[in-house]
Tab-separated table of C-alpha atoms in Angstrom:
chain	number	residue	atom	x	y	z
J	21	MET	CA	-34.278	-28.083	6.612
J	22	VAL	CA	-32.001	-27.631	9.130
J	23	ILE	CA	-29.071	-25.489	7.838
J	24	ILE	CA	-27.181	-25.438	11.195
J	25	GLU	CA	-26.607	-27.666	14.005
J	26	ALA	CA	-24.794	-27.904	17.254
J	27	LYS	CA	-24.865	-29.874	19.778
J	28	GLY	CA	-23.401	-29.792	22.719
J	29	LEU	CA	-21.674	-26.622	21.688
J	30	THR	CA	-18.600	-25.509	24.895
J	31	LYS	CA	-16.066	-22.797	24.789
J	32	ASP	CA	-13.683	-22.445	27.642
J	33	TYR	CA	-11.148	-19.922	28.492
J	34	GLY	CA	-9.609	-21.287	30.941
J	35	ASN	CA	-11.183	-20.777	33.469
J	36	LEU	CA	-14.426	-19.336	32.289
J	37	ARG	CA	-16.094	-21.211	30.390
J	38	ALA	CA	-17.994	-18.282	27.691
J	39	VAL	CA	-20.063	-20.986	26.238
J	40	ASP	CA	-21.313	-24.260	28.538
J	41	HIS	CA	-23.213	-26.902	26.229
J	42	VAL	CA	-25.585	-25.043	23.569
J	43	ASP	CA	-28.094	-26.941	21.547
J	44	PHE	CA	-29.882	-25.584	18.562
J	45	GLN	CA	-30.448	-25.927	14.543
J	46	ILE	CA	-31.512	-23.461	12.882
J	47	LYS	CA	-33.460	-23.974	9.185
J	48	LYS	CA	-32.929	-22.485	6.513
J	49	GLY	CA	-35.120	-19.419	5.265
J	50	GLU	CA	-35.531	-18.457	8.940
J	51	CYS	CA	-34.580	-15.052	11.059
J	52	PHE	CA	-32.455	-16.666	14.729
J	53	GLY	CA	-31.875	-14.461	16.975
J	54	PHE	CA	-29.233	-15.280	20.069
J	55	LEU	CA	-30.822	-12.029	22.857
J	56	GLY	CA	-28.583	-11.410	25.914
J	57	PRO	CA	-25.693	-8.730	26.895
J	58	ASN	CA	-22.309	-8.245	26.523
J	59	GLY	CA	-20.922	-10.765	27.892
J	60	ALA	CA	-24.093	-14.167	27.633
J	61	GLY	CA	-21.748	-15.913	25.387
J	62	LYS	CA	-23.901	-15.006	21.762
J	63	THR	CA	-20.088	-13.151	20.024
J	64	THR	CA	-18.263	-16.561	20.760
J	65	ILE	CA	-20.889	-18.208	19.430
J	66	MET	CA	-20.527	-16.027	16.040
J	67	ARG	CA	-16.992	-16.490	15.873
J	68	MET	CA	-17.155	-20.121	16.037
J	69	PHE	CA	-19.502	-19.844	12.712
J	70	TYR	CA	-17.041	-18.927	10.666
J	71	SER	CA	-13.723	-20.826	13.235
J	72	LEU	CA	-11.939	-18.144	14.769
J	73	VAL	CA	-13.088	-19.903	17.955
J	74	VAL	CA	-12.436	-23.089	18.221
J	75	PRO	CA	-14.779	-25.114	20.257
J	76	THR	CA	-13.850	-26.861	23.482
J	77	GLY	CA	-16.311	-29.369	23.158
J	78	GLY	CA	-19.477	-30.493	20.656
J	79	TYR	CA	-20.294	-29.245	17.251
J	80	ILE	CA	-21.205	-27.227	14.590
J	81	LYS	CA	-22.398	-28.758	10.885
J	82	ILE	CA	-23.389	-25.893	8.498
J	83	PHE	CA	-24.929	-26.894	5.722
J	84	GLY	CA	-24.619	-30.657	6.718
J	85	MET	CA	-20.411	-30.670	7.145
J	86	ASP	CA	-18.125	-30.168	9.503
J	87	LEU	CA	-16.902	-26.738	9.796
J	88	ASN	CA	-13.042	-27.904	10.946
J	89	ARG	CA	-12.767	-29.905	7.731
J	90	HIS	CA	-14.582	-27.578	5.253
J	91	ALA	CA	-13.804	-24.942	6.358
J	92	SER	CA	-13.493	-22.468	3.399
J	93	TYR	CA	-15.993	-24.056	1.129
J	94	ILE	CA	-18.718	-23.319	4.446
J	95	LYS	CA	-17.348	-19.608	4.650
J	96	SER	CA	-17.604	-19.133	0.597
J	97	ARG	CA	-21.353	-19.395	1.137
J	98	LEU	CA	-21.618	-16.820	4.278
J	99	GLY	CA	-21.642	-13.375	4.941
J	100	ILE	CA	-20.489	-12.155	7.810
J	101	LEU	CA	-21.260	-8.757	9.933
J	102	PRO	CA	-18.752	-8.256	12.663
J	103	GLN	CA	-19.177	-6.192	15.248
J	104	ASP	CA	-16.413	-4.346	15.569
J	105	ASN	CA	-15.984	-2.049	12.130
J	106	ASN	CA	-13.171	-3.926	10.181
J	107	LEU	CA	-12.747	-2.571	6.820
J	108	ASP	CA	-9.910	-0.993	5.206
J	109	LEU	CA	-10.047	2.299	6.001
J	110	GLU	CA	-7.250	3.726	3.939
J	111	LEU	CA	-9.266	2.665	1.012
J	112	THR	CA	-12.297	3.843	-0.805
J	113	THR	CA	-16.059	2.500	-0.007
J	114	LEU	CA	-15.940	0.596	-3.828
J	115	LYS	CA	-12.424	-0.588	-3.744
J	116	ASN	CA	-13.134	-2.140	0.161
J	117	LEU	CA	-15.602	-4.571	-1.500
J	118	ILE	CA	-13.636	-5.169	-4.809
J	119	VAL	CA	-10.484	-6.494	-2.799
J	120	TYR	CA	-13.310	-7.860	-0.297
J	121	ALA	CA	-14.855	-9.959	-3.114
J	122	ARG	CA	-11.155	-11.138	-4.256
J	123	TYR	CA	-10.913	-13.371	-1.082
J	124	PHE	CA	-14.047	-14.655	-2.577
J	125	GLY	CA	-12.197	-15.621	-5.694
J	126	ILE	CA	-14.944	-13.172	-7.819
J	127	SER	CA	-13.199	-12.187	-10.668
J	128	SER	CA	-12.066	-8.634	-11.098
J	129	SER	CA	-15.090	-7.815	-13.661
J	130	LYS	CA	-17.546	-9.845	-11.851
J	131	SER	CA	-16.688	-7.919	-8.375
J	132	LYS	CA	-16.753	-4.605	-9.582
J	133	ARG	CA	-20.505	-4.697	-11.174
J	134	LYS	CA	-21.506	-6.654	-8.265
J	135	ALA	CA	-19.684	-3.745	-5.912
J	136	GLU	CA	-21.621	-1.134	-7.656
J	137	GLU	CA	-24.533	-3.178	-7.205
J	138	LEU	CA	-24.473	-3.384	-3.433
J	139	LEU	CA	-23.373	0.390	-3.172
J	140	GLU	CA	-26.172	1.338	-4.497
J	141	TYR	CA	-28.536	-1.279	-2.749
J	142	VAL	CA	-27.402	0.358	0.576
J	143	GLY	CA	-27.501	3.774	-0.704
J	144	LEU	CA	-23.679	4.652	-1.190
J	145	THR	CA	-23.531	5.107	-4.572
J	146	GLU	CA	-22.054	8.624	-3.830
J	147	LYS	CA	-19.803	7.735	-1.984
J	148	ALA	CA	-17.793	4.967	-4.276
J	149	HIS	CA	-14.774	6.582	-4.473
J	150	VAL	CA	-14.991	8.127	-0.926
J	151	ASN	CA	-12.310	7.285	1.654
J	152	ILE	CA	-14.057	4.893	4.680
J	153	ARG	CA	-12.567	7.784	6.899
J	154	ASN	CA	-14.813	10.623	5.473
J	155	LEU	CA	-17.847	8.087	6.051
J	156	SER	CA	-20.368	8.140	8.977
J	157	GLY	CA	-20.912	5.363	11.376
J	158	GLY	CA	-23.917	4.545	9.994
J	159	MET	CA	-22.685	4.309	6.462
J	160	GLN	CA	-19.080	2.363	7.670
J	161	ARG	CA	-22.208	0.007	8.994
J	162	ALA	CA	-24.117	-0.216	5.821
J	163	LEU	CA	-21.002	-0.740	4.023
J	164	LEU	CA	-20.007	-3.592	6.174
J	165	LEU	CA	-23.676	-5.037	5.653
J	166	ALA	CA	-22.617	-4.477	1.428
J	167	ARG	CA	-19.626	-6.367	1.780
J	168	ALA	CA	-21.424	-9.508	3.748
J	169	LEU	CA	-23.653	-10.090	0.962
J	170	ILE	CA	-20.133	-9.876	-2.020
J	171	ASN	CA	-20.795	-13.335	-2.330
J	172	ASP	CA	-24.196	-13.658	-2.489
J	173	PRO	CA	-24.086	-15.797	0.873
J	174	GLU	CA	-26.486	-17.942	1.621
J	175	ILE	CA	-26.523	-17.230	5.136
J	176	LEU	CA	-25.777	-13.578	6.537
J	177	ILE	CA	-24.395	-14.229	10.055
J	178	LEU	CA	-24.748	-10.648	12.108
J	179	ASP	CA	-23.173	-9.623	15.357
J	180	GLU	CA	-24.797	-6.763	16.708
J	181	PRO	CA	-26.223	-5.751	13.798
J	182	THR	CA	-27.308	-2.042	14.278
J	183	THR	CA	-25.403	-1.553	18.219
J	184	GLY	CA	-24.168	2.460	18.189
J	185	LEU	CA	-25.936	3.307	15.200
J	186	ASP	CA	-28.400	6.581	15.466
J	187	PRO	CA	-32.684	5.325	15.365
J	188	HIS	CA	-32.893	5.936	10.962
J	189	SER	CA	-30.301	4.281	10.362
J	190	ARG	CA	-30.763	1.153	12.598
J	191	LEU	CA	-34.710	1.007	11.009
J	192	ASN	CA	-32.271	1.439	7.305
J	193	VAL	CA	-30.734	-1.779	8.447
J	194	TRP	CA	-33.909	-3.407	9.715
J	195	ASN	CA	-35.292	-2.846	5.947
J	196	LYS	CA	-32.411	-3.678	3.918
J	197	LEU	CA	-32.352	-7.270	6.645
J	198	ASN	CA	-36.036	-8.016	5.833
J	199	GLU	CA	-36.190	-7.808	2.706
J	200	LEU	CA	-33.139	-10.083	2.785
J	201	LYS	CA	-35.478	-12.550	4.700
J	202	GLU	CA	-38.087	-11.767	2.249
J	203	LYS	CA	-34.836	-13.051	-0.149
J	204	ASN	CA	-35.404	-16.476	1.437
J	205	THR	CA	-31.948	-15.630	3.185
J	206	THR	CA	-31.220	-17.560	6.324
J	207	LEU	CA	-30.122	-14.800	8.902
J	208	ILE	CA	-28.672	-15.220	12.526
J	209	LEU	CA	-28.276	-12.066	14.383
J	210	THR	CA	-27.358	-11.319	18.215
J	211	THR	CA	-28.577	-8.457	19.558
J	212	HIS	CA	-29.139	-7.116	23.125
J	213	TYR	CA	-32.452	-5.039	21.889
J	214	MET	CA	-35.507	-6.689	22.468
J	215	GLU	CA	-37.309	-4.464	19.770
J	216	GLU	CA	-34.320	-5.818	16.626
J	217	ALA	CA	-35.494	-9.268	18.530
J	218	GLU	CA	-39.478	-8.550	17.767
J	219	ARG	CA	-39.125	-7.089	14.631
J	220	LEU	CA	-36.785	-9.323	13.422
J	221	CYS	CA	-36.764	-12.964	14.791
J	222	ASP	CA	-38.648	-16.012	13.810
J	223	ARG	CA	-36.741	-17.711	16.778
J	224	VAL	CA	-34.913	-16.419	19.441
J	225	ALA	CA	-32.224	-17.863	21.720
J	226	ILE	CA	-32.586	-16.683	25.133
J	227	MET	CA	-28.943	-16.301	26.382
J	228	ASP	CA	-27.608	-16.044	30.150
J	229	ARG	CA	-23.763	-16.944	31.715
J	230	GLY	CA	-22.354	-18.967	28.169
J	231	LYS	CA	-26.326	-21.063	28.607
J	232	ILE	CA	-29.313	-20.944	26.537
J	233	VAL	CA	-32.411	-20.844	28.657
J	234	ALA	CA	-34.928	-20.833	25.941
J	235	ILE	CA	-35.851	-20.636	22.198
J	236	ASP	CA	-39.200	-20.061	21.275
J	237	THR	CA	-40.597	-18.091	18.857
J	238	PRO	CA	-41.051	-14.293	20.334
J	239	GLU	CA	-44.893	-14.784	20.355
J	240	ASN	CA	-44.747	-18.000	22.366
J	241	LEU	CA	-41.972	-16.364	24.491
J	242	MET	CA	-44.216	-13.393	25.588
J	243	GLY	CA	-47.272	-15.655	25.420
J	244	ILE	CA	-45.895	-18.068	28.253
J	245	TYR	CA	-44.136	-15.400	30.448
J	246	GLY	CA	-46.247	-12.979	29.791
J	247	GLY	CA	-45.233	-9.205	29.096
J	248	ASN	CA	-43.080	-8.017	26.234
J	249	LEU	CA	-39.350	-9.516	25.449
J	250	GLU	CA	-37.632	-7.808	28.553
J	251	ASP	CA	-40.229	-9.369	30.704
J	252	VAL	CA	-39.462	-12.616	29.373
J	253	TYR	CA	-35.254	-11.846	30.496
J	254	LEU	CA	-36.287	-11.226	33.301
J	255	LYS	CA	-38.391	-13.727	34.643
J	256	LEU	CA	-35.840	-16.225	32.745
J	257	THR	CA	-33.198	-15.217	34.083
J	258	GLY	CA	-33.581	-12.786	37.089
J	259	LYS	CA	-32.060	-10.135	35.216
J	260	LYS	CA	-32.712	-7.191	33.166
J	261	LEU	CA	-31.535	-6.857	29.839
J	262	LYS	CA	-31.391	-3.470	30.202
J	263	GLU	CA	-29.437	-2.677	33.113
J	264	GLU	CA	-27.115	-5.143	32.185
J	265	ASN	CA	-26.223	-3.104	28.735
J	266	ASN	CA	-25.916	0.257	30.852
J	267	VAL	CA	-22.951	-1.405	33.233
J	268	GLU	CA	-21.670	-2.745	29.958
J	269	ASN	CA	-21.440	0.794	28.087
J	270	ASN	CA	-20.017	2.019	31.625
J	271	LYS	CA	-16.894	-0.139	30.885
J	272	SER	CA	-16.565	0.229	27.739
P	15	MET	CA	-2.764	-29.217	12.588
P	16	LEU	CA	-2.126	-27.026	10.162
P	17	ARG	CA	-4.036	-27.117	6.050
P	18	THR	CA	-2.567	-26.872	3.333
P	19	ILE	CA	-2.314	-23.482	1.574
P	20	ASN	CA	-3.992	-22.302	-1.711
P	21	LEU	CA	-1.644	-20.512	-3.006
P	22	LYS	CA	-3.804	-18.152	-4.990
P	23	ARG	CA	-5.755	-17.263	-1.788
P	24	ALA	CA	-2.572	-16.297	-0.250
P	25	PHE	CA	-1.915	-14.411	-3.329
P	26	ARG	CA	-5.349	-12.154	-2.623
P	27	VAL	CA	-3.987	-11.484	0.869
P	28	TRP	CA	-0.770	-10.193	-0.906
P	29	GLN	CA	-2.771	-8.221	-3.220
P	30	ARG	CA	-5.306	-6.640	-0.639
P	31	HIS	CA	-1.838	-5.404	1.148
P	32	PHE	CA	-0.502	-3.943	-2.080
P	33	SER	CA	-4.160	-2.079	-3.050
P	34	VAL	CA	-3.295	-0.582	0.207
P	35	TYR	CA	0.300	0.615	-0.124
P	36	THR	CA	0.027	2.060	-4.066
P	37	ARG	CA	-2.531	3.995	-2.342
P	38	LEU	CA	0.001	5.150	0.554
P	39	TYR	CA	3.104	4.420	-1.134
P	40	LYS	CA	4.499	8.737	-1.793
P	41	SER	CA	4.812	8.816	1.699
P	42	SER	CA	6.609	5.322	2.811
P	43	ILE	CA	9.046	5.127	0.276
P	44	ALA	CA	10.250	8.858	-0.185
P	45	LEU	CA	11.047	7.616	4.357
P	46	ASN	CA	12.621	3.996	2.916
P	47	PHE	CA	14.522	5.721	1.029
P	48	VAL	CA	15.902	8.811	2.888
P	49	GLU	CA	16.798	6.962	5.990
P	50	PRO	CA	19.367	4.748	3.333
P	51	VAL	CA	21.092	7.471	2.109
P	52	LEU	CA	21.868	9.219	5.515
P	53	TYR	CA	23.312	6.220	5.906
P	54	LEU	CA	25.550	6.216	3.520
P	55	VAL	CA	26.786	9.435	3.352
P	56	ALA	CA	27.146	9.977	7.128
P	57	PHE	CA	29.504	6.590	7.082
P	58	GLY	CA	30.687	6.416	3.176
P	59	ILE	CA	31.619	10.008	2.671
P	60	GLY	CA	31.620	11.466	6.606
P	61	LEU	CA	33.196	9.019	8.397
P	62	GLY	CA	35.272	7.216	5.090
P	63	VAL	CA	37.557	10.262	5.288
P	64	TYR	CA	39.311	8.774	8.298
P	65	ILE	CA	39.304	5.430	7.432
P	66	ARG	CA	41.168	3.978	4.782
P	67	ASP	CA	40.543	1.399	2.714
P	68	ILE	CA	38.657	-1.933	3.491
P	69	ASN	CA	40.262	-5.459	1.786
P	70	GLY	CA	40.942	-2.689	-0.659
P	71	VAL	CA	37.762	-1.077	-1.063
P	72	PRO	CA	36.918	2.953	-0.186
P	73	TYR	CA	35.181	2.769	2.398
P	74	ILE	CA	32.051	4.302	0.993
P	75	LYS	CA	31.995	1.333	-1.620
P	76	TYR	CA	32.193	-1.278	1.253
P	77	ILE	CA	29.533	-0.138	3.066
P	78	ALA	CA	26.849	0.427	0.306
P	79	PRO	CA	25.691	-3.303	-0.731
P	80	GLY	CA	25.539	-3.634	3.239
P	81	ILE	CA	22.953	-0.444	3.315
P	82	VAL	CA	21.255	-2.717	0.658
P	83	ALA	CA	20.991	-5.505	2.768
P	84	SER	CA	20.081	-3.454	5.687
P	85	SER	CA	17.016	-1.479	3.722
P	86	SER	CA	15.909	-4.970	2.630
P	87	MET	CA	15.927	-6.023	6.660
P	88	PHE	CA	13.797	-3.342	7.743
P	89	ALA	CA	11.744	-3.035	5.183
P	90	ALA	CA	9.917	-6.684	5.989
P	91	THR	CA	10.396	-6.554	9.829
P	92	TYR	CA	8.334	-3.554	9.743
P	93	GLU	CA	5.975	-5.472	8.284
P	94	CYS	CA	5.519	-7.831	9.486
P	95	THR	CA	6.010	-6.392	13.085
P	96	TYR	CA	4.503	-3.078	13.245
P	97	GLY	CA	2.670	-3.568	9.886
P	98	THR	CA	0.996	-7.606	10.854
P	99	TYR	CA	0.131	-6.446	14.476
P	100	VAL	CA	-1.816	-3.345	13.259
P	101	ARG	CA	-3.966	-5.708	11.063
P	102	MET	CA	-4.570	-7.956	13.911
P	103	ALA	CA	-4.949	-6.428	17.043
P	104	PHE	CA	-5.841	-2.753	15.817
P	105	GLN	CA	-7.593	-2.656	12.303
P	106	LYS	CA	-9.186	-6.161	12.997
P	107	THR	CA	-8.308	-6.797	9.127
P	108	PHE	CA	-7.471	-10.510	10.091
P	109	ASP	CA	-11.270	-10.970	11.296
P	110	ALA	CA	-12.125	-9.643	8.151
P	111	ILE	CA	-9.450	-11.706	6.058
P	112	LEU	CA	-10.838	-15.081	7.851
P	113	ALA	CA	-14.865	-14.455	7.775
P	114	THR	CA	-14.248	-15.242	3.803
P	115	PRO	CA	-12.732	-18.277	2.314
P	116	VAL	CA	-9.128	-17.870	3.242
P	117	ASN	CA	-8.281	-19.814	5.777
P	118	ILE	CA	-5.304	-18.311	8.611
P	119	GLU	CA	-2.137	-20.516	6.621
P	120	GLU	CA	-3.203	-18.569	3.675
P	121	LEU	CA	-3.246	-15.196	5.614
P	122	VAL	CA	0.241	-15.681	7.454
P	123	ALA	CA	1.790	-17.038	4.200
P	124	GLY	CA	-0.106	-13.896	2.302
P	125	GLU	CA	1.961	-11.603	5.512
P	126	LEU	CA	5.548	-13.402	4.881
P	127	PHE	CA	5.217	-13.420	0.754
P	128	TRP	CA	3.996	-9.199	0.858
P	129	ALA	CA	7.086	-8.665	3.392
P	130	SER	CA	9.723	-10.460	1.226
P	131	THR	CA	8.154	-8.551	-1.633
P	132	LYS	CA	8.828	-5.500	-0.162
P	133	SER	CA	11.855	-6.701	1.125
P	134	ALA	CA	12.923	-6.995	-2.642
P	135	PHE	CA	11.402	-3.570	-3.883
P	136	TYR	CA	13.571	-1.262	-0.863
P	137	GLY	CA	16.167	-3.614	-1.726
P	138	THR	CA	16.343	-3.149	-5.426
P	139	ILE	CA	15.029	1.080	-4.175
P	140	ILE	CA	18.574	1.173	-2.904
P	141	ILE	CA	20.862	-0.646	-5.841
P	142	LEU	CA	19.713	1.985	-7.895
P	143	ALA	CA	20.540	4.467	-5.751
P	144	ILE	CA	24.086	2.991	-4.968
P	145	SER	CA	24.728	2.518	-8.460
P	146	PHE	CA	23.510	6.157	-9.140
P	147	PHE	CA	26.836	6.689	-6.761
P	148	GLY	CA	28.943	4.724	-9.398
P	149	LEU	CA	28.616	1.906	-6.656
P	150	VAL	CA	28.115	-0.983	-8.829
P	151	ASP	CA	30.564	-2.454	-10.358
P	152	SER	CA	28.594	-5.842	-11.856
P	153	PHE	CA	25.607	-7.147	-13.700
P	154	PHE	CA	25.717	-9.702	-11.842
P	155	VAL	CA	23.764	-7.367	-9.501
P	156	ILE	CA	20.462	-8.456	-11.039
P	157	ALA	CA	20.773	-11.135	-9.628
P	158	LEU	CA	20.274	-10.195	-6.736
P	159	ILE	CA	16.905	-9.466	-6.946
P	160	PRO	CA	15.483	-12.400	-5.942
P	161	VAL	CA	18.503	-13.695	-3.237
P	162	LEU	CA	16.642	-10.219	-1.235
P	163	PHE	CA	13.729	-11.653	-1.923
P	164	THR	CA	14.925	-14.928	-0.018
P	165	SER	CA	16.375	-13.338	2.553
P	166	GLY	CA	12.476	-11.206	3.058
P	167	LEU	CA	11.451	-14.487	4.065
P	168	ILE	CA	13.611	-14.793	6.639
P	169	PHE	CA	13.759	-11.509	8.582
P	170	ALA	CA	8.989	-11.695	7.567
P	171	GLU	CA	9.112	-15.250	9.582
P	172	ILE	CA	11.322	-13.656	12.250
P	173	SER	CA	9.463	-11.281	12.644
P	174	MET	CA	6.058	-12.719	12.519
P	175	ILE	CA	6.893	-15.110	14.749
P	176	CYS	CA	7.818	-11.410	17.352
P	177	THR	CA	4.334	-10.553	16.862
P	178	ALA	CA	2.931	-14.020	17.263
P	179	ILE	CA	4.490	-14.182	21.020
P	180	VAL	CA	4.273	-10.381	21.899
P	181	PRO	CA	1.942	-8.921	24.410
P	182	GLY	CA	1.888	-5.819	22.957
P	183	ILE	CA	3.277	-3.804	20.316
P	184	ASP	CA	5.273	-1.796	22.544
P	185	SER	CA	6.930	-4.980	23.046
P	186	PHE	CA	8.518	-5.046	19.394
P	187	ASN	CA	10.870	-2.524	21.386
P	188	TYR	CA	12.815	-4.962	22.795
P	189	PHE	CA	12.985	-7.066	19.566
P	190	TYR	CA	14.514	-4.159	17.604
P	191	THR	CA	17.077	-3.057	20.965
P	192	LEU	CA	18.025	-6.772	21.775
P	193	PHE	CA	18.058	-8.030	18.107
P	194	MET	CA	17.411	-5.914	15.404
P	195	THR	CA	19.975	-3.371	16.184
P	196	PRO	CA	22.741	-5.709	17.570
P	197	MET	CA	22.167	-7.805	14.452
P	198	PHE	CA	22.257	-4.488	12.228
P	199	LEU	CA	25.771	-3.382	13.682
P	200	PHE	CA	27.511	-6.417	13.816
P	201	SER	CA	26.654	-8.300	10.554
P	202	GLY	CA	29.706	-7.001	8.483
P	203	ILE	CA	27.776	-3.828	7.044
P	204	PHE	CA	30.463	-1.158	8.615
P	205	PHE	CA	33.400	-3.247	9.528
P	206	PRO	CA	34.414	-6.924	8.810
P	207	VAL	CA	33.373	-8.989	11.555
P	208	ASP	CA	36.840	-11.448	11.472
P	209	ASN	CA	38.029	-8.685	13.090
P	210	LEU	CA	35.953	-8.858	16.269
P	211	PRO	CA	36.611	-11.089	18.747
P	212	PRO	CA	35.419	-15.064	17.677
P	213	PHE	CA	32.678	-15.351	19.872
P	214	ILE	CA	31.388	-12.415	18.519
P	215	SER	CA	32.101	-13.685	14.630
P	216	LYS	CA	30.667	-17.076	15.135
P	217	ILE	CA	27.687	-15.275	16.399
P	218	ALA	CA	27.675	-13.134	12.955
P	219	PHE	CA	27.771	-16.187	11.065
P	220	TRP	CA	24.381	-17.378	12.829
P	221	THR	CA	22.329	-14.011	11.781
P	222	PRO	CA	20.618	-13.995	8.293
P	223	LEU	CA	22.308	-10.770	8.327
P	224	TYR	CA	25.740	-11.432	7.896
P	225	HIS	CA	24.944	-13.998	4.536
P	226	LEU	CA	22.533	-11.425	3.014
P	227	THR	CA	25.617	-8.648	3.284
P	228	ASN	CA	28.026	-11.074	2.135
P	229	ALA	CA	25.659	-11.510	-1.247
P	230	CYS	CA	24.760	-8.099	-0.964
P	231	ARG	CA	28.059	-7.286	-1.530
P	232	GLY	CA	29.081	-10.434	-3.678
P	233	PHE	CA	26.570	-9.390	-6.372
P	234	VAL	CA	27.668	-5.380	-6.198
P	235	SER	CA	31.172	-6.273	-6.950
P	236	GLY	CA	30.935	-8.846	-9.082
P	237	LYS	CA	33.939	-10.817	-7.279
P	238	ILE	CA	31.189	-13.786	-6.447
P	239	ASP	CA	33.169	-16.238	-5.574
P	240	GLY	CA	31.821	-18.571	-2.382
P	241	ILE	CA	28.869	-16.631	-2.265
P	242	ILE	CA	26.749	-20.084	-3.182
P	243	ILE	CA	27.184	-20.825	0.658
P	244	ASP	CA	25.475	-17.772	2.137
P	245	ILE	CA	22.459	-18.664	-0.538
P	246	LEU	CA	22.287	-21.600	0.437
P	247	TRP	CA	22.158	-20.776	4.187
P	248	ILE	CA	19.728	-18.193	3.465
P	249	ILE	CA	17.420	-20.728	1.108
P	250	ALA	CA	17.667	-23.536	4.602
P	251	PHE	CA	17.017	-20.925	6.657
P	252	VAL	CA	13.772	-19.640	5.158
P	253	LEU	CA	12.673	-23.712	5.193
P	254	ILE	CA	13.711	-23.984	8.463
P	255	LEU	CA	11.762	-21.158	10.193
P	256	ALA	CA	8.734	-21.755	8.132
P	257	PRO	CA	6.077	-23.772	10.236
P	258	ILE	CA	7.152	-21.593	13.263
P	259	PRO	CA	5.102	-18.624	12.206
P	260	TYR	CA	2.145	-20.797	10.668
P	261	ILE	CA	2.140	-22.579	14.286
P	262	LEU	CA	2.119	-19.650	16.167
P	263	MET	CA	0.145	-17.084	14.566
P	264	LYS	CA	-2.466	-19.567	14.196
P	265	LYS	CA	-2.800	-19.861	18.045
P	266	ARG	CA	-2.281	-16.607	18.653
P	267	ILE	CA	-5.431	-15.160	16.623
P	268	ILE	CA	-8.111	-18.921	15.985
P	269	LYS	CA	-9.203	-19.355	20.411
């Protein structure tokens, strides 16, 4: 069953075309990855899923509904893990989740229970009453994941879920995501780590300068083009995933 | 186009600010309290010695209601300039909120109502302070609180409009230096504007602080003749400005 459908999706910022006539369909329960370096248009697409970016052309349908007209309802069924850490720095770990639950109209008794359950799930129970500023980067990322799950979302949208994490924390996030996948949650993620795409994704969209140059399973892509996903990327775009990352890292 | 606002979801945004505020209020409440009292002491007692009564009122009593008005005003403006800007641009709080069922219109409404709540709250604190100094003559002063809330919406709207268009946080300096400070000085808080050159007093009539100061003076002294005009002016101005922050913030945030 198709749960998300995009056709001719385009986004212009002035003269810059960030997303260029992109088509894709995402099926319920699959893990779909957008693979590409920074600046390929991945984050712009992610932000379109929750109406923070409005397409210049084309459309996205989620649950078969038009996103512009049913934004609140659609968003009530999505979980979003943003690229930037946007936790409430002034609040404790637990309070962050409770405040977030309120936006979904979850009652206070239920939200407290749910929040505690999720802290347990991501291993932050002991940090429940700690100020966010005292959490490590990996813990903050885990809390963001817990926050994205507060409304039991059917679709989880993850923008660079493990960027900046140490290998141990990264593995933790991957394990959690695999568990969610087994529970039939649809996962959509962006990444520039080929290992992440290979480990998690059922299908991958290879992105270059706003365009999708190929969509297939990692196995098929590697079968057709040979080597690992990095080699696939090089053959499809003439560029290296890694080198581009380094350029980006130097910039930021 | 603007969508209809679900007030419940706007209230969730208000609640978020309340939750954050109640963790930090101890430090900020003291600061908001100290400055107006300093004005009161410096001008009322210090300068007041050298000034004869204004319209038959001792100087300290003349400026006290104006300090209520200005504190209330600055509470809303700080909230919707620096506060809103930090949440929008630095802490990315808006991105987090907009990823939930809350839409941009509800977010803006929550911001505005939170700012006007602070307006009413800080105004009330100053009312308590000046009544402690014996500078309140009438129980009508209680009716001032909803007026402070309403005028708080105007200051929130103006500030939010500014926040939606500034290129960066430093640009608020222009807003404060060129707009807020002149309004603070020439809205009848420290001296009656009738004595100013006619074109300045005419400008004063078009500022919300002038009308709020009149309303404060009326309710604090109990002489409420004519302040209905000021209150109607305030209500009208809230409504006239109302759509603008929504349109401009939407333009700024939704790309």
